[in-house]
XYZ file of C-alpha atoms in Angstrom:
626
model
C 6.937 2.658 -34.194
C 8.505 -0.543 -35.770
C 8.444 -2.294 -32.800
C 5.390 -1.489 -32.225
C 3.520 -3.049 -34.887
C 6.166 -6.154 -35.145
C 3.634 -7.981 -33.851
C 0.424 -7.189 -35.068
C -1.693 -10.119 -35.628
C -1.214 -11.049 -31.781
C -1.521 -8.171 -30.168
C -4.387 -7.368 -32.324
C -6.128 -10.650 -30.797
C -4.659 -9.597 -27.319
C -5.840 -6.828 -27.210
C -9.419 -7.556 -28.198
C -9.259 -10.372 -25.327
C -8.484 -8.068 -22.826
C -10.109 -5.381 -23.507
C -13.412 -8.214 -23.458
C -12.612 -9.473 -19.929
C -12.331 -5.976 -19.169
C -15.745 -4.433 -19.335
C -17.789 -6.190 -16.942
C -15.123 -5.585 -14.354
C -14.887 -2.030 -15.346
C -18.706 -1.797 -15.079
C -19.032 -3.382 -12.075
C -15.801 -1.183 -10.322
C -17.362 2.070 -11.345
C -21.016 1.055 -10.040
C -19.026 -0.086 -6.766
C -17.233 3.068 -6.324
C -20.116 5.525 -6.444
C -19.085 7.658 -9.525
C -20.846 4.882 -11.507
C -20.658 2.175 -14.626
C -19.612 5.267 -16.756
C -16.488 6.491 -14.473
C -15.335 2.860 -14.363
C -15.610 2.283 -18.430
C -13.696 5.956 -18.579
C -10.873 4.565 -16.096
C -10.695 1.244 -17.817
C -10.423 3.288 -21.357
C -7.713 5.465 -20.812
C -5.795 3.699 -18.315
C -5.405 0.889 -20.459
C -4.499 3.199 -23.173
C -2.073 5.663 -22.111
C -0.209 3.676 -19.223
C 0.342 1.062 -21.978
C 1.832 3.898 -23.902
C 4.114 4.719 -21.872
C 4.671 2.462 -19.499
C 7.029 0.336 -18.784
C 5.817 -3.214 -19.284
C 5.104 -4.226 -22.818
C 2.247 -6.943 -22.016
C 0.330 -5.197 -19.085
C -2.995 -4.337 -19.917
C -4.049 -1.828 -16.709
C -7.385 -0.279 -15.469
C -9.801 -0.324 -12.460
C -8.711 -2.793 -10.095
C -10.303 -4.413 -7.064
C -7.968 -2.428 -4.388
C -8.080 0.908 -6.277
C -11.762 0.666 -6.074
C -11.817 -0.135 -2.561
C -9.524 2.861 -1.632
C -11.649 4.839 -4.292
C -14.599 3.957 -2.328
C -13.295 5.831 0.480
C -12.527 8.862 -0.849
C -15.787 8.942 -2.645
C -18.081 8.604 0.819
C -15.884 10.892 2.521
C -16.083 14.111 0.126
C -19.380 13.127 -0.581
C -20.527 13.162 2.920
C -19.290 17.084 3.022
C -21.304 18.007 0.114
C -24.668 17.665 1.443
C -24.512 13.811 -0.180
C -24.534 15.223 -3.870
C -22.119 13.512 -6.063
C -22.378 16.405 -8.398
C -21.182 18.777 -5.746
C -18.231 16.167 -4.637
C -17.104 15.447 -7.980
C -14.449 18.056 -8.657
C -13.131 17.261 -5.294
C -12.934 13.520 -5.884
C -11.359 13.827 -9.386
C -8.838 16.032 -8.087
C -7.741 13.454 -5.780
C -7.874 11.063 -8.411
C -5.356 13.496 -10.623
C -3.484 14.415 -7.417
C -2.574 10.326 -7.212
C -1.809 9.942 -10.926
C 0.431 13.249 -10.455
C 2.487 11.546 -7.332
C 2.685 8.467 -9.243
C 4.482 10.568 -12.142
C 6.610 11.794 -9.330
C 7.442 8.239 -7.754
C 8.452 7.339 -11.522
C 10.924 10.285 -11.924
C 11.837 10.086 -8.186
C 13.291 6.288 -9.384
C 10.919 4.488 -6.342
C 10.321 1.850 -8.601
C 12.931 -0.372 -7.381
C 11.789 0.173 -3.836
C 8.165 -0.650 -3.970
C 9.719 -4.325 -3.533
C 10.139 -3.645 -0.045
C 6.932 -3.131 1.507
C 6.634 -6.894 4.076
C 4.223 -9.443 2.379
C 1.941 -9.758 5.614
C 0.866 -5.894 4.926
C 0.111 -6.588 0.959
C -1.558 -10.173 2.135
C -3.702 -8.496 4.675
C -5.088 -5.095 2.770
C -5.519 -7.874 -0.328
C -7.746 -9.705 2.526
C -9.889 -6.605 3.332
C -10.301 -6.147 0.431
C -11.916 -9.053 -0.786
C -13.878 -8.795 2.279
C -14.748 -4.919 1.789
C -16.175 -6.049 -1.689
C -17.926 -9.165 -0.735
C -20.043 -7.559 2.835
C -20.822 -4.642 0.459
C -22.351 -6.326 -2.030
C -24.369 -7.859 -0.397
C -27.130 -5.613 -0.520
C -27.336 -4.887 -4.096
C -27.125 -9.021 -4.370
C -30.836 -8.748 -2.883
C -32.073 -5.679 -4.335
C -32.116 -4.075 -0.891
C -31.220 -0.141 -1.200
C -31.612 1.526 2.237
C -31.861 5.402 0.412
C -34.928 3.594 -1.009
C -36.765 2.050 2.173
C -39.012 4.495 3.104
C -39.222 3.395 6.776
C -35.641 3.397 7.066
C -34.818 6.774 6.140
C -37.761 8.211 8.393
C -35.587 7.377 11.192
C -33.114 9.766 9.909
C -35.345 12.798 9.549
C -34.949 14.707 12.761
C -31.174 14.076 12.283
C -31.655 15.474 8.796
C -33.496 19.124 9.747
C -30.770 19.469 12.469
C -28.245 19.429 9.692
C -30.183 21.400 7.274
C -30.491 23.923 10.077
C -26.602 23.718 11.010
C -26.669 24.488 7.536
C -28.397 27.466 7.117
C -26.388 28.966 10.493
C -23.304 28.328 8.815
C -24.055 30.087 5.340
C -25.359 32.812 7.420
C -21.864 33.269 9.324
C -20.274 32.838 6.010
C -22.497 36.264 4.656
C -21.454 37.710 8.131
C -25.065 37.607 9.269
C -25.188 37.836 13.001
C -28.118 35.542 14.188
C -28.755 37.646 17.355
C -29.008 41.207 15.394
C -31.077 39.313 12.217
C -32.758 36.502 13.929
C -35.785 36.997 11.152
C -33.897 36.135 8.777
C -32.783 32.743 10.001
C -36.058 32.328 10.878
C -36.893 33.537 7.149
C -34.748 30.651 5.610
C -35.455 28.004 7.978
C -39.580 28.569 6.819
C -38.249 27.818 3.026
C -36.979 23.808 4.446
C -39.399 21.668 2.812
C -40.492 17.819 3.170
C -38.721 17.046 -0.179
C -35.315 19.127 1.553
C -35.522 16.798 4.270
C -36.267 13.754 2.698
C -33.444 13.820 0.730
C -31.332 14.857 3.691
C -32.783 11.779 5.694
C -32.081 10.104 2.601
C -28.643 10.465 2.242
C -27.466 9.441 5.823
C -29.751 6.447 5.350
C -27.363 5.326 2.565
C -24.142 6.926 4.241
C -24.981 4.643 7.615
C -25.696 1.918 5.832
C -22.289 1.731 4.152
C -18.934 -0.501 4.533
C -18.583 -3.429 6.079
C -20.748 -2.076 9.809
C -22.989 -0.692 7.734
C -23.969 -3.270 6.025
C -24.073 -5.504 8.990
C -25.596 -3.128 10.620
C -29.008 -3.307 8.459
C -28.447 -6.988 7.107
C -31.321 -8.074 9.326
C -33.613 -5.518 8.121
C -32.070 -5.998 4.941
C -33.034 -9.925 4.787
C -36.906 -9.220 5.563
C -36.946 -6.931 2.343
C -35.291 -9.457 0.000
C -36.196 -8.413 -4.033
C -35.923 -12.022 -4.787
C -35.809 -11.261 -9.183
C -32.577 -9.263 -7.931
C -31.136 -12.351 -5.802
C -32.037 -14.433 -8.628
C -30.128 -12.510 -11.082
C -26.699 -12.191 -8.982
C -26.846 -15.915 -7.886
C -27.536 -16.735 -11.640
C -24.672 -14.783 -12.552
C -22.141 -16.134 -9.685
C -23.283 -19.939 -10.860
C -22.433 -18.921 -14.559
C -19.056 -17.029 -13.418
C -17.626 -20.330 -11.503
C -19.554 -23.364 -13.864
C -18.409 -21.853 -17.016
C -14.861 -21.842 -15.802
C -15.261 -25.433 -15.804
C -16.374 -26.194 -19.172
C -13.857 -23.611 -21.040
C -11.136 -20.455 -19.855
C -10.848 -19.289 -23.670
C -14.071 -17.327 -23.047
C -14.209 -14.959 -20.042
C -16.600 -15.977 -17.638
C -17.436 -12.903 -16.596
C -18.653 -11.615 -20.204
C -20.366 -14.860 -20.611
C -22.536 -14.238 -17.301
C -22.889 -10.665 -17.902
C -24.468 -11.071 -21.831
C -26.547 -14.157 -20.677
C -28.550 -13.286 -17.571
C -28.630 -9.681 -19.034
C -29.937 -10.893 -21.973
C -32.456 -13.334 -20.573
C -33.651 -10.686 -17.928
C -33.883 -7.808 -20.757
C -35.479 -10.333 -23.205
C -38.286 -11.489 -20.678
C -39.060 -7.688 -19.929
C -38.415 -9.281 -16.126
C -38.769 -5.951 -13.682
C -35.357 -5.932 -13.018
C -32.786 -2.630 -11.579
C -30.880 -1.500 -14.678
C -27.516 0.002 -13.905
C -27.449 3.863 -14.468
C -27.579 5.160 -17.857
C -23.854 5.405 -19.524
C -23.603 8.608 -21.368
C -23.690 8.365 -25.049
C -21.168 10.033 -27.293
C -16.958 10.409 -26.994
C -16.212 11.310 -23.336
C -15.100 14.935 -22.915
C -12.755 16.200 -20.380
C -14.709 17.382 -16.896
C -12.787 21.178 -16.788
C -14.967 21.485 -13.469
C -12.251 19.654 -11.822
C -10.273 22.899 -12.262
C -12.597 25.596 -12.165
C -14.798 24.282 -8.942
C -11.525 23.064 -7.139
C -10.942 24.180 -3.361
C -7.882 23.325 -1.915
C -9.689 23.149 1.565
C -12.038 20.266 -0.279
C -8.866 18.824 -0.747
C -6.368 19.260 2.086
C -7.307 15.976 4.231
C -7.282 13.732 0.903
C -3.517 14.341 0.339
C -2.357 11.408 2.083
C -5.291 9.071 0.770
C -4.193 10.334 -2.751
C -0.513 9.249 -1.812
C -2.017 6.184 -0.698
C -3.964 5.468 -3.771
C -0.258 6.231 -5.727
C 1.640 3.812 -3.982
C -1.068 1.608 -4.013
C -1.218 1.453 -7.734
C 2.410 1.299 -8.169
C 2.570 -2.092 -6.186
C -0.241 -3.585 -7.723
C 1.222 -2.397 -10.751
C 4.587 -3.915 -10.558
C 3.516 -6.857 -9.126
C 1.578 -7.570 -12.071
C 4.794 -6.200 -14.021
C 6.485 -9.514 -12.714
C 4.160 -11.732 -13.383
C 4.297 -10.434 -17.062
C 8.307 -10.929 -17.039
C 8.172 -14.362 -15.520
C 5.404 -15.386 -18.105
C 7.282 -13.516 -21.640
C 10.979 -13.761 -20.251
C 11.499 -10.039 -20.370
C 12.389 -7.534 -17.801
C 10.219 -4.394 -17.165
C 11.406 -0.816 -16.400
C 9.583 -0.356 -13.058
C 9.913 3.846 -13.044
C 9.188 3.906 -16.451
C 5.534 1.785 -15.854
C 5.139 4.340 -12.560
C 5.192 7.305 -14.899
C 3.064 5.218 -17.425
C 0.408 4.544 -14.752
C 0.554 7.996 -13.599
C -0.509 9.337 -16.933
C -3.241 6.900 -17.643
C -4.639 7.689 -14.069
C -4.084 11.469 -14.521
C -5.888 11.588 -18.313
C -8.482 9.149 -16.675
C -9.033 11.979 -13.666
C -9.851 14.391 -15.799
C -12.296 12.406 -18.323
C -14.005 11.231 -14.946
C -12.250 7.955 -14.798
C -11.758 6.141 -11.213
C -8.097 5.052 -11.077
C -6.322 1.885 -11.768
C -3.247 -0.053 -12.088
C -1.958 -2.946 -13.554
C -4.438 -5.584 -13.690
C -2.810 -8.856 -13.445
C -6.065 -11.234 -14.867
C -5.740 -9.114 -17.745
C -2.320 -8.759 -18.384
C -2.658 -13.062 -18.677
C -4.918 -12.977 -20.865
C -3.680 -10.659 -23.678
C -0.524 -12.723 -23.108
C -2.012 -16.057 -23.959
C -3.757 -14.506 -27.002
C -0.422 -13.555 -28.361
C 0.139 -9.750 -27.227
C 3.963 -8.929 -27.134
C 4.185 -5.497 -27.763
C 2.659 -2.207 -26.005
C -0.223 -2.009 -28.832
C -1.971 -4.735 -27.196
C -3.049 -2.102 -24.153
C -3.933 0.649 -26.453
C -5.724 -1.809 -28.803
C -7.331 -2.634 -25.336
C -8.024 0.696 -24.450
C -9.941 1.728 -27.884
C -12.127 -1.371 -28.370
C -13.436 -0.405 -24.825
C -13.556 2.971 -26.478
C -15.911 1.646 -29.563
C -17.946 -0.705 -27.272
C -18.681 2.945 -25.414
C -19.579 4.670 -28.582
C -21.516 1.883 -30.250
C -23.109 -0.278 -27.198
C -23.580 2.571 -23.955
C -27.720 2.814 -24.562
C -27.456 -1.382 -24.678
C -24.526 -1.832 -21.841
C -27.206 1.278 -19.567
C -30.106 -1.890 -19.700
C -27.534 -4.137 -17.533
C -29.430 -5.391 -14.302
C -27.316 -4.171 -11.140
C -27.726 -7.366 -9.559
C -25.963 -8.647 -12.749
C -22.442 -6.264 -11.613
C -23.147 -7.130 -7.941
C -22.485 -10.463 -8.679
C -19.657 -10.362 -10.747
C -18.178 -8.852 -7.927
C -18.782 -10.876 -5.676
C -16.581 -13.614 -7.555
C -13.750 -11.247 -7.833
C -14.044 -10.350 -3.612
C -13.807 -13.857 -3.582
C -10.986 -14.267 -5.689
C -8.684 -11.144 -4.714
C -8.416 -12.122 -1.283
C -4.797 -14.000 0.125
C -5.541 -17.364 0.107
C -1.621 -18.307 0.540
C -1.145 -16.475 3.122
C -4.025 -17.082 4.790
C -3.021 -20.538 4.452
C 0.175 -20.597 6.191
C -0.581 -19.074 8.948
C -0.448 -22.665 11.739
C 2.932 -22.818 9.844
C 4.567 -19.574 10.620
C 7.228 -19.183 13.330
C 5.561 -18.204 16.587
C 7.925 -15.385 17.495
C 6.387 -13.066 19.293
C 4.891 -13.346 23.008
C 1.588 -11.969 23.751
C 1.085 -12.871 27.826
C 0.881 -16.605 27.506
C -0.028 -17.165 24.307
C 2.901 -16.919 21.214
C 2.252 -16.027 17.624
C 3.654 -15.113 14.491
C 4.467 -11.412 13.926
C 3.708 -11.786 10.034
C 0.024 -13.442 11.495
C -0.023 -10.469 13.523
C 0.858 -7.641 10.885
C -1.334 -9.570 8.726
C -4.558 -9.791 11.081
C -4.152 -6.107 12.519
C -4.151 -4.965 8.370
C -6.959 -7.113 7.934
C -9.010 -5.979 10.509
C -8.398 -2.501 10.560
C -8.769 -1.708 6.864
C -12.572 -3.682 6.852
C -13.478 -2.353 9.852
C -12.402 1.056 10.117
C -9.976 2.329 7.236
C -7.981 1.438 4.507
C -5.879 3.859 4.444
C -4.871 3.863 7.741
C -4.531 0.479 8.328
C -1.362 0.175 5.870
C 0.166 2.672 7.582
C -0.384 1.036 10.824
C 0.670 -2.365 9.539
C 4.054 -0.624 7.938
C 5.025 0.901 11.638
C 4.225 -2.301 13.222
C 6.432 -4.407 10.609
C 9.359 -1.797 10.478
C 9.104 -2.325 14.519
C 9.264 -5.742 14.538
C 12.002 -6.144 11.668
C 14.281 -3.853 13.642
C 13.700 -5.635 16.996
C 14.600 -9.105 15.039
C 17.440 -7.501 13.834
C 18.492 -5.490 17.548
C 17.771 -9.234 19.218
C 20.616 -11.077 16.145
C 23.078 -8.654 15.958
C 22.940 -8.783 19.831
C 22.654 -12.451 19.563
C 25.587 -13.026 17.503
C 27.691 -10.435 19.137
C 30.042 -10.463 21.946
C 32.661 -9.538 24.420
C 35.532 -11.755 25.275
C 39.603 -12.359 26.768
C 41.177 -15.043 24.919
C 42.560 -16.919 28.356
C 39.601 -19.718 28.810
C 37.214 -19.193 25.577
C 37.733 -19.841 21.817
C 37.855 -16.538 19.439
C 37.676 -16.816 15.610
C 39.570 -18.825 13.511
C 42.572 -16.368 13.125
C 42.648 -15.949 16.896
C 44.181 -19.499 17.619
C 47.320 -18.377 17.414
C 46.848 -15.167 19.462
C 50.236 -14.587 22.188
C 49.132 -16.142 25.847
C 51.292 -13.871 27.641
C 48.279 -10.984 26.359
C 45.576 -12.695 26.753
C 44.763 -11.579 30.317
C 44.867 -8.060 29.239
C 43.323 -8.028 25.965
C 39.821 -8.230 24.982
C 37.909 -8.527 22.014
C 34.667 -6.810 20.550
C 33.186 -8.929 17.589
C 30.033 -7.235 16.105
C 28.306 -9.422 13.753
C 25.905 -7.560 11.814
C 24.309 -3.835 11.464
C 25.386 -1.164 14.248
C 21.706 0.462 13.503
C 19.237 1.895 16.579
C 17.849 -1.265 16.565
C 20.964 -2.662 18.481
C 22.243 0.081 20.155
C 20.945 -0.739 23.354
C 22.646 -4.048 23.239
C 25.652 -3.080 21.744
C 26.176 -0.384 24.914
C 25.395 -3.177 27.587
C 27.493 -5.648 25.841
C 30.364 -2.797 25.815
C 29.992 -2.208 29.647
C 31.180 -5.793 29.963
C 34.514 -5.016 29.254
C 36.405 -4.861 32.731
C 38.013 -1.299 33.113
C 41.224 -3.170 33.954
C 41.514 -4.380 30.580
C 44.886 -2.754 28.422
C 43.583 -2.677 25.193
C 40.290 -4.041 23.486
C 40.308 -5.038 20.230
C 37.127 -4.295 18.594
C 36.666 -6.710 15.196
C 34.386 -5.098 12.738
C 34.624 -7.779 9.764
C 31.031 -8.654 9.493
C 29.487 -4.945 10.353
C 28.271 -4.093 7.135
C 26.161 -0.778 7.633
C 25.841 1.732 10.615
C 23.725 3.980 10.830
C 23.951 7.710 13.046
C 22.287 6.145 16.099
C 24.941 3.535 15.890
C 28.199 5.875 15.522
C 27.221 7.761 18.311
C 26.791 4.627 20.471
C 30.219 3.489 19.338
C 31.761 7.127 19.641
C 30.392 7.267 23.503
C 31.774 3.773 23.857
C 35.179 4.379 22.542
C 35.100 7.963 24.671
C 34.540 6.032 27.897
C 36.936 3.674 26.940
C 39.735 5.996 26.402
C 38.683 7.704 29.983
C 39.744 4.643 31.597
C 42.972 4.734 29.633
C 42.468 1.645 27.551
C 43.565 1.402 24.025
C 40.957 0.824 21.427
C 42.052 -0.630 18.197
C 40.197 -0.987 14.802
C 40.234 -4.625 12.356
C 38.898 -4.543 8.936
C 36.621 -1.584 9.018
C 34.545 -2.044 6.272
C 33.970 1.082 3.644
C 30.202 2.255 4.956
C 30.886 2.343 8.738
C 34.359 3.936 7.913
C 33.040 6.784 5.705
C 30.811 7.579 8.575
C 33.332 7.397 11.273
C 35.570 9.831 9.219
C 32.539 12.175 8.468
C 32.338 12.623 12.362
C 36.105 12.540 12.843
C 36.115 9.599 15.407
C 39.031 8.524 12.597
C 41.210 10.151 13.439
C 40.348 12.198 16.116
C 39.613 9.096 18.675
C 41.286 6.289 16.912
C 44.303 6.899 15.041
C 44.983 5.610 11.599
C 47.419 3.306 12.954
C 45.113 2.126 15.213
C 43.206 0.670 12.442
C 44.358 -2.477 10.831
C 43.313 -4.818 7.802
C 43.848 -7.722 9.328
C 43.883 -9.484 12.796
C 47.464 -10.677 11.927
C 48.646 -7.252 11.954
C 46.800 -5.944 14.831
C 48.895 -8.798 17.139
C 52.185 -7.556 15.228
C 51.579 -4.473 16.883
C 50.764 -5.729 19.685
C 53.896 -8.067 20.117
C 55.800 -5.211 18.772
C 54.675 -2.828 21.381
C 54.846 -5.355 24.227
C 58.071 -5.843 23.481
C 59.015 -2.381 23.589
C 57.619 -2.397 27.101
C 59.797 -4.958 28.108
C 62.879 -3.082 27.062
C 61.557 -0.236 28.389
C 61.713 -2.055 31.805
C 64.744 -3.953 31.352
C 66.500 -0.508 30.775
């Protein structure tokens, strides 16, 4: 607790700076995910609070983020589509997804995947960042002109025949459910289907209205219906709001841009009594925990989500520890990466259950309380209660916000989230990869195919693709070097290694030499095995030099065990230099030492492997002789 208040006065001030820059983006996240302006003000509340608590990164400041609320998105539409498009059905479901991620994050903590998040290939991170940027930009669109397809009366008529067909399908279903044959009790079907009225299908036809008219199709799908039903007050608003966002920037950074824009054209619209589309109405009073999320949960509601939720946990954890290192670079410290995984996993679990939509670390943030002087975890918290007050003070104020207002904002940040360095070095990048006639980068094409696929079809999905593809690619780069800088020699007309200047002429006819440079992984087996079919079955002995193998792997000991078997059938004699300690602990695990090669088959150096040699060719000679 010392060290937690050593430095009060700044993280006082940081605190109260972040936690400012953080409520229009928190308002404008929870409005974008679906759940609402309240859900994101909950997420950015005790995020903030708890993952600063006990997290592992002293300066982050964490909440909703632009990728969380993109994946968060998705989940959202999905369970809500299998509610009959009522949030208040879905919303156990979704939370318990939410907890379910917060939960595996805990577990990645404990696990000690920290340290490996650092792995996952830049192009995949550059191109979800991409999509995402793009996700929020296309879909705010719409809100940016006041155009709501739910609302556009002629637009959802063309949904209603769709709609009874599904209330019907419906009805059937709950029927089978109650074990109510439809052939034996057909007057009852009938009985319920009488009971449908205009208002039921209305807000059927209503619901798919808004459901097609969703993501980044969607919205391109009804942009040109969109554009003749333009609420101009609402474009005003959100292009009054982007000018202020970007022009202010230019005059000052010591005052968030985003506040600035948000009080000013709120305030001007609200003053004016201008007709404008408030946000909804954030609840007043302390938040209380949502038990529904226990007592209406259904595992079956939540089966499909469990790799979206894993998704949304490792998702966090790299956008949390990449804002982790920007903190250490910026205060000269080092952060415990499993210990912030756990934090994060509690401030997204508490979050789940208060009705929060999850977060990470936000990196914007995390500058800002920095500059202002935090140093210490209080800053977060400090963060995380002034949202808190601003809740319990402000929410009937902060409910009169024009939507237009939060479309905007978001906007900017679609704008800014997206890749622009990688996106810029694409012409740059080593064309290594041959598609027919035309050659290209495989980062540009992990990249593109993560871009594409997450705006286009899923999120989700398309980082799992673009992880397959890169751990494809890597391994072929690697199979094509170690090949590459591999081979299969005598010593009568080409130069060996250094140490094998001096190697006896009268055995270099008979003698060849294996030199594997690099991994022994499936990757390379192929080449390895072609490489070892080189070797003449006249040969006496082959030396096989294993200096600069590093790592095998099982696919590669069994290449090398069927190698050194076939060898053996042809009655040469295989011997070992410098096996190095991984590949040896796996050849001994396996018993190819000693079972194929001897232990005196194996030698340190290449000095003592041609002793032995000598020595035994000599041996042969007086053998002869006698």
């Amino acid at each position: 607790m010392k060290n937690l208040f050593s430095n009060f006065r700044g993280d006082l001030f940081g605190g109260i700076t972040a936690g400012i820059v953080a409520l229009p983006l928190a308002l404008a996240f929870g409005v974008s995910s679906g759940l609402g302006p309240s859900a994101g003000l909950y997420g950015a509340i005790f995020i903030s609070f708890f993952a600063a608590l006990f997290g592992g990164t002293n300066t982050q400041i964490s909440g909703p983020t632009a990728p969380m609320t993109a994946v968060s998105m998705v989940v959202i539409a999905g369970i809500v589509a299998i509610n009959d498009g009522s949030i208040e059905k879905a919303l156990p479901a979704i939370l318990i997804v939410f907890l379910l991620a917060g939960l595996m994050q805990i577990g990645l903590g404990l696990l000690g995947i920290g340290k490996y998040i650092r792995y996952i290939p830049y192009p995949v991170v550059s191109g979800f960042m991409t999509a995402i940027g793009v996700i929020i930009l296309v879909t705010q669109i719409l809100p940016s002109i006041g155009y709501y397809p739910k609302e556009d009366d002629e637009f959802v008529s063309q949904y209603k025949p769709m709609a009874e067909e599904i209330i019907l399908e419906n009805i059937l279903k709950e029927e089978a459910g109650e074990g109510i044959l439809v052939l034996e009790d057909f007057e009852e079907t009938i009985k319920r289907s009488e009971g449908i009225t205009q208002d039921d299908i209305n807000k059927e036809a209503s619901t798919l209205a808004k459901t097609e008219a969703s993501g980044v199709f969607g919205t391109i799908k009804v942009l040109p219906r969109a554009l003749q039903n333009i609420n101009w007050l609402e474009l005003i608003l959100a292009l009054s709001t982007i000018a202020i966002i970007y022009g202010f920037k230019r005059i000052t950074t010591a005052i968030p841009s985003a506040l600035v824009a948000l009080i000013v054209v709120s305030g001007v619209a609200y003053g004016f009594g201008l007709n404008y589309r408030p946000i909804e109405e954030i609840p007043s009073g302390f938040p209380v925990p949502y038990l529904e999320i226990f007592t209406g949960f259904k595992l079956s509601s939540v089966t499909p989500y469990i790799f979206t939720a894993l998704t949304l946990a490792l998702l966090g954890a790299i956008d949390s520890l990449l804002t982790s290192v920007v903190a250490d670079n910026m205060t000269k410290t080092k952060h415990q990466p499993n210990k912030e995984l756990v934090g994060q996993g509690i401030g997204n679990s508490v979050a789940a259950i208060f009705g929060g939509i999850p977060g990470a670390g936000a990196t914007i943030r995390t500058v800002v309380n920095i500059n202002a002087g935090g140093k210490t975890k209080l800053s977060g918290m400090v963060a995380g209660v002034l949202l808190l007050i601003i809740l319990l003070g402000l929410g009937p104020v902060a409910s009169q916000i024009p939507a237009a207002v939060l479309a905007g904002i978001l906007v900017t940040v679609g704008i800014g989230v997206m890749d622009y360095k990688g996106l810029k070095a694409i012409p740059s990048l080593p064309k290594d990869v041959s598609v027919g006639p035309i050659k290209l980068s495989s980062e540009v094409i992990i990249m593109l195919v993560v871009l594409v696929l997450s705006s286009v079809w899923n999120l989700v999905y398309a980082v799992g693709v673009g992880l397959v593809i890169a751990s494809l690619m890597f391994m072929k780069k690697m199979g094509d070097l170690t090949a590459e800088r591999s081979d299969v020699k005598t010593l009568e007309h080409e130069k060996g290694w250094a140490d094998e200047a001096n190697f006896p002429k009268h055995l270099k006819e008979k003698v060849f030499i294996k030199h594997i440079k690099g991994p022994l992984f499936f990757g390379s087996t192929s080449e390895f095995q072609v490489l070892a079919d080189q070797i003449p079955r006249s040969a006496s002995t082959v030396i096989i030099r294993m200096d600069r193998m590093q790592y095998m792997d099982q696919s590669g000991l069994y290449t090398l065990e069927d190698v050194l078997i076939d060898l053996l059938n042809s009655n040469i004699e295989v011997l070992l230099v410098d096996v190095l300690d991984q590949p040896r602990y796996m050849m001994e695990r396996v018993d190819l030492i000693p079972d194929l090669i001897p232990k005196e088959r194996i030698f340190n150096t290449f000095d003592e492997c041609i002793k032995y040699l000598d020595k035994k060719n000599n041996f042969k000679k007086v053998e002869a002789s006698a």
